PDB file of C-alpha atoms in Angstrom:
ATOM      1  CA  MET A   1      -1.965 -63.307 -61.756  1.00 65.00           C
ATOM      2  CA  PRO A   2       0.586 -60.539 -62.673  1.00 77.00           C
ATOM      3  CA  THR A   3       3.196 -59.168 -60.711  1.00 85.00           C
ATOM      4  CA  LEU A   4       3.566 -56.171 -59.306  1.00 83.00           C
ATOM      5  CA  LEU A   5       6.153 -54.952 -61.972  1.00 83.00           C
ATOM      6  CA  GLU A   6       4.138 -56.069 -64.946  1.00 88.00           C
ATOM      7  CA  MET A   7       0.801 -54.397 -63.220  1.00 88.00           C
ATOM      8  CA  ALA A   8       2.985 -51.026 -62.855  1.00 87.00           C
ATOM      9  CA  ALA A   9       4.064 -51.543 -66.340  1.00 88.00           C
ATOM     10  CA  GLU A  10       0.843 -52.116 -67.775  1.00 90.00           C
ATOM     11  CA  ILE A  11      -0.602 -48.449 -65.847  1.00 90.00           C
ATOM     12  CA  VAL A  12       2.689 -46.614 -66.859  1.00 88.00           C
ATOM     13  CA  ALA A  13       1.961 -47.803 -70.871  1.00 89.00           C
ATOM     14  CA  ALA A  14      -1.841 -47.061 -70.735  1.00 89.00           C
ATOM     15  CA  HIS A  15      -1.084 -43.066 -69.380  1.00 86.00           C
ATOM     16  CA  ALA A  16       2.001 -43.267 -71.969  1.00 85.00           C
ATOM     17  CA  SER A  17      -0.442 -43.934 -74.553  1.00 85.00           C
ATOM     18  CA  THR A  18      -2.352 -41.032 -74.201  1.00 83.00           C
ATOM     19  CA  THR A  19       0.448 -38.527 -72.904  1.00 80.00           C
ATOM     20  CA  PRO A  20       3.575 -37.861 -74.563  1.00 81.00           C
ATOM     21  CA  MET A  21       6.429 -38.738 -71.876  1.00 81.00           C
ATOM     22  CA  SER A  22      10.273 -38.090 -71.448  1.00 85.00           C
ATOM     23  CA  LYS A  23      12.000 -41.733 -70.365  1.00 87.00           C
ATOM     24  CA  GLU A  24      12.911 -39.933 -67.542  1.00 87.00           C
ATOM     25  CA  GLU A  25       9.162 -39.147 -66.440  1.00 86.00           C
ATOM     26  CA  LEU A  26       8.348 -43.080 -67.728  1.00 86.00           C
ATOM     27  CA  LEU A  27      10.968 -43.951 -65.011  1.00 88.00           C
ATOM     28  CA  SER A  28       9.920 -42.236 -62.545  1.00 88.00           C
ATOM     29  CA  GLU A  29       6.026 -42.631 -62.667  1.00 89.00           C
ATOM     30  CA  LEU A  30       7.058 -46.659 -63.250  1.00 89.00           C
ATOM     31  CA  ALA A  31       8.876 -46.702 -59.567  1.00 89.00           C
ATOM     32  CA  GLU A  32       6.123 -44.235 -57.997  1.00 89.00           C
ATOM     33  CA  ILE A  33       3.311 -46.635 -59.116  1.00 89.00           C
ATOM     34  CA  TYR A  34       5.714 -49.844 -58.081  1.00 89.00           C
ATOM     35  CA  LYS A  35       5.982 -48.554 -54.622  1.00 89.00           C
ATOM     36  CA  THR A  36       2.689 -47.548 -54.366  1.00 88.00           C
ATOM     37  CA  LEU A  37       1.281 -50.918 -55.767  1.00 87.00           C
ATOM     38  CA  ASP A  38       3.826 -52.676 -53.271  1.00 88.00           C
ATOM     39  CA  ALA A  39       2.508 -50.868 -49.933  1.00 87.00           C
ATOM     40  CA  ILE A  40      -1.093 -51.435 -51.245  1.00 86.00           C
ATOM     41  CA  GLU A  41      -0.111 -55.428 -51.360  1.00 85.00           C
ATOM     42  CA  LYS A  42       1.411 -55.194 -47.728  1.00 85.00           C
ATOM     43  CA  GLY A  43      -1.337 -53.850 -46.629  1.00 84.00           C
ATOM     44  CA  GLU A  44       0.330 -50.391 -45.290  1.00 81.00           C
ATOM     45  CA  ALA A  45      -1.300 -46.682 -45.531  1.00 77.00           C
ATOM     46  CA  VAL A  46      -0.725 -45.102 -49.324  1.00 74.00           C
ATOM     47  CA  VAL A  47       0.349 -41.573 -48.688  1.00 70.00           C
ATOM     48  CA  VAL A  48      -0.765 -39.458 -51.468  1.00 66.00           C
ATOM     49  CA  GLU A  49       1.618 -36.440 -52.021  1.00 63.00           C
ATOM     50  CA  THR A  50      -0.684 -33.272 -52.725  1.00 56.00           C
ATOM     51  CA  ALA A  51       1.301 -29.878 -53.767  1.00 52.00           C
ATOM     52  CA  GLU A  52      -0.340 -27.054 -52.700  1.00 52.00           C
ATOM     53  CA  PRO A  53      -0.829 -25.042 -55.938  1.00 51.00           C
ATOM     54  CA  GLU A  54       2.682 -23.130 -56.098  1.00 57.00           C
ATOM     55  CA  ALA A  55       2.663 -19.487 -58.048  1.00 60.00           C
ATOM     56  CA  VAL A  56       4.158 -20.618 -61.179  1.00 64.00           C
ATOM     57  CA  ALA A  57       5.376 -18.327 -64.109  1.00 74.00           C
ATOM     58  CA  PRO A  58       3.094 -18.873 -66.957  1.00 80.00           C
ATOM     59  CA  SER A  59       5.543 -20.480 -69.837  1.00 78.00           C
ATOM     60  CA  ILE A  60       3.849 -17.970 -72.198  1.00 85.00           C
ATOM     61  CA  SER A  61       2.140 -15.259 -72.642  1.00 85.00           C
ATOM     62  CA  ARG A  62      -1.403 -14.950 -72.333  1.00 85.00           C
ATOM     63  CA  LYS A  63      -2.185 -13.342 -75.375  1.00 86.00           C
ATOM     64  CA  LYS A  64       0.214 -16.431 -77.617  1.00 90.00           C
ATOM     65  CA  ALA A  65      -1.786 -18.917 -75.563  1.00 91.00           C
ATOM     66  CA  PHE A  66      -4.889 -18.456 -76.662  1.00 92.00           C
ATOM     67  CA  GLY A  67      -4.931 -19.173 -80.716  1.00 91.00           C
ATOM     68  CA  ARG A  68      -7.275 -19.800 -83.551  1.00 93.00           C
ATOM     69  CA  ASP A  69      -6.255 -23.256 -84.105  1.00 95.00           C
ATOM     70  CA  LYS A  70      -4.860 -24.557 -80.425  1.00 94.00           C
ATOM     71  CA  VAL A  71      -4.416 -23.322 -76.958  1.00 94.00           C
ATOM     72  CA  THR A  72      -1.571 -23.526 -74.870  1.00 93.00           C
ATOM     73  CA  CYS A  73      -1.303 -24.466 -70.881  1.00 92.00           C
ATOM     74  CA  MET A  74       0.416 -21.740 -69.295  1.00 91.00           C
ATOM     75  CA  ILE A  75       1.440 -24.521 -66.789  1.00 90.00           C
ATOM     76  CA  CYS A  76       3.665 -26.744 -68.964  1.00 89.00           C
ATOM     77  CA  GLY A  77       3.419 -25.309 -72.103  1.00 89.00           C
ATOM     78  CA  LYS A  78       1.955 -28.611 -73.960  1.00 91.00           C
ATOM     79  CA  GLU A  79      -0.836 -27.483 -76.906  1.00 93.00           C
ATOM     80  CA  MET A  80      -4.260 -28.727 -76.885  1.00 94.00           C
ATOM     81  CA  LYS A  81      -7.975 -28.179 -78.327  1.00 95.00           C
ATOM     82  CA  THR A  82      -9.688 -27.681 -75.048  1.00 94.00           C
ATOM     83  CA  LEU A  83      -7.696 -26.985 -71.473  1.00 94.00           C
ATOM     84  CA  SER A  84     -10.397 -28.149 -69.162  1.00 92.00           C
ATOM     85  CA  ARG A  85      -9.723 -31.653 -69.545  1.00 92.00           C
ATOM     86  CA  HIS A  86      -5.801 -30.775 -69.349  1.00 92.00           C
ATOM     87  CA  LEU A  87      -6.254 -28.840 -66.025  1.00 93.00           C
ATOM     88  CA  LYS A  88      -8.056 -31.476 -63.922  1.00 92.00           C
ATOM     89  CA  THR A  89      -5.940 -34.531 -64.833  1.00 90.00           C
ATOM     90  CA  ALA A  90      -2.471 -33.093 -65.349  1.00 89.00           C
ATOM     91  CA  HIS A  91      -2.440 -30.503 -63.190  1.00 89.00           C
ATOM     92  CA  ALA A  92      -5.348 -31.412 -60.352  1.00 90.00           C
ATOM     93  CA  MET A  93      -6.952 -27.703 -60.927  1.00 91.00           C
ATOM     94  CA  LYS A  94     -10.186 -26.537 -61.897  1.00 94.00           C
ATOM     95  CA  PRO A  95     -10.688 -23.898 -64.408  1.00 94.00           C
ATOM     96  CA  ALA A  96     -12.036 -21.048 -62.075  1.00 94.00           C
ATOM     97  CA  ASP A  97      -8.100 -22.043 -59.949  1.00 93.00           C
ATOM     98  CA  TYR A  98      -6.307 -21.392 -63.799  1.00 93.00           C
ATOM     99  CA  ARG A  99      -8.461 -18.415 -64.664  1.00 93.00           C
ATOM    100  CA  LYS A 100      -7.409 -16.936 -61.425  1.00 93.00           C
ATOM    101  CA  GLN A 101      -3.842 -17.813 -61.361  1.00 91.00           C
ATOM    102  CA  PHE A 102      -2.918 -16.186 -64.713  1.00 91.00           C
ATOM    103  CA  ASP A 103      -6.074 -13.260 -64.694  1.00 91.00           C
ATOM    104  CA  ILE A 104      -7.781 -14.820 -67.361  1.00 93.00           C
ATOM    105  CA  PRO A 105     -11.024 -13.322 -67.935  1.00 93.00           C
ATOM    106  CA  ARG A 106     -14.428 -15.180 -67.458  1.00 92.00           C
ATOM    107  CA  THR A 107     -14.889 -14.373 -71.086  1.00 92.00           C
ATOM    108  CA  GLN A 108     -12.264 -16.011 -72.616  1.00 92.00           C
ATOM    109  CA  PRO A 109     -12.871 -19.429 -73.276  1.00 92.00           C
ATOM    110  CA  LEU A 110     -10.657 -22.099 -72.122  1.00 94.00           C
ATOM    111  CA  ALA A 111     -10.494 -23.658 -75.664  1.00 94.00           C
ATOM    112  CA  ALA A 112      -9.259 -22.993 -79.412  1.00 94.00           C
ATOM    113  CA  ARG A 113     -11.491 -20.659 -81.067  1.00 94.00           C
ATOM    114  CA  ALA A 114     -11.750 -23.311 -84.629  1.00 95.00           C
ATOM    115  CA  TYR A 115     -12.587 -25.817 -82.321  1.00 95.00           C
ATOM    116  CA  SER A 116     -15.513 -23.942 -80.356  1.00 93.00           C
ATOM    117  CA  GLU A 117     -16.928 -22.903 -84.022  1.00 94.00           C
ATOM    118  CA  SER A 118     -16.795 -26.217 -85.211  1.00 94.00           C
ATOM    119  CA  ARG A 119     -19.034 -27.133 -81.946  1.00 93.00           C
ATOM    120  CA  ARG A 120     -20.742 -24.666 -82.254  1.00 92.00           C
ATOM    121  CA  GLN A 121     -21.846 -25.446 -86.416  1.00 94.00           C
ATOM    122  CA  MET A 122     -22.358 -28.726 -85.657  1.00 94.00           C
ATOM    123  CA  ALA A 123     -24.847 -28.178 -83.032  1.00 92.00           C
ATOM    124  CA  LYS A 124     -26.843 -25.781 -85.576  1.00 91.00           C
ATOM    125  CA  ASP A 125     -26.476 -28.378 -88.309  1.00 93.00           C
ATOM    126  CA  ARG A 126     -28.108 -30.719 -86.117  1.00 91.00           C
ATOM    127  CA  GLY A 127     -30.789 -28.355 -84.737  1.00 89.00           C
ATOM    128  CA  LEU A 128     -30.028 -28.545 -80.875  1.00 88.00           C
ATOM    129  CA  GLY A 129     -31.041 -24.626 -80.576  1.00 86.00           C
ATOM    130  CA  GLU A 130     -34.700 -25.397 -82.214  1.00 90.00           C
ATOM    131  CA  ASN A 131     -35.405 -28.224 -80.239  1.00 87.00           C
ATOM    132  CA  LEU A 132     -34.250 -26.734 -77.338  1.00 87.00           C
ATOM    133  CA  ALA A 133     -36.709 -24.019 -77.763  1.00 89.00           C
ATOM    134  CA  LYS A 134     -39.398 -26.289 -78.597  1.00 90.00           C
ATOM    135  CA  ALA A 135     -38.761 -28.262 -75.538  1.00 91.00           C
ATOM    136  CA  ARG A 136     -39.065 -24.662 -73.030  1.00 90.00           C
ATOM    137  CA  ALA A 137     -42.329 -23.888 -74.682  1.00 91.00           C
ATOM    138  CA  ALA A 138     -43.944 -27.414 -74.231  1.00 91.00           C
ATOM    139  CA  ARG A 139     -42.495 -27.388 -70.192  1.00 89.00           C
ATOM    140  CA  GLY A 140     -43.879 -23.704 -70.126  1.00 85.00           C
ATOM    141  CA  LYS A 141     -46.948 -24.793 -71.525  1.00 82.00           C
ATOM    142  CA  GLY A 142     -47.271 -27.597 -69.169  1.00 73.00           C
ATOM    143  CA  LYS A 143     -47.114 -25.727 -66.189  1.00 69.00           C
ATOM    144  CA  LYS A 144     -49.553 -23.177 -66.982  1.00 63.00           C
ATOM    145  CA  GLN A 145     -51.976 -25.803 -67.032  1.00 58.00           C
TER     146      GLN A 145
END
């Protein structure tokens, strides 16, 4: 059976493989996870600190945050193709809350334009719109009978 330190190291390594982290972040996360695993092993209650969403000044302007090939998180400044998953995992925030916090209109997609266009073209190439129309027509005929 692996030790608590080995388990904590595996958890941190898995997280670090998908998220770029500084040395200090790695060490603090390792210590936090070890402490939590130790508390669980001793049967103690684990207190999860949930921080109130504080008014964070944007790290980048809204105009610069939404580019053709990437979008930038206005909280931490990380660049990616789409924000929704990042907001949920890194900031425990829903897209609607993010939009409200930074006054982003609902019409502004939280994904890079190039990414959206490529997904749209893939859907057209596969004929997904036509298949949807056929399914809706078939459903409409089934209800009328």
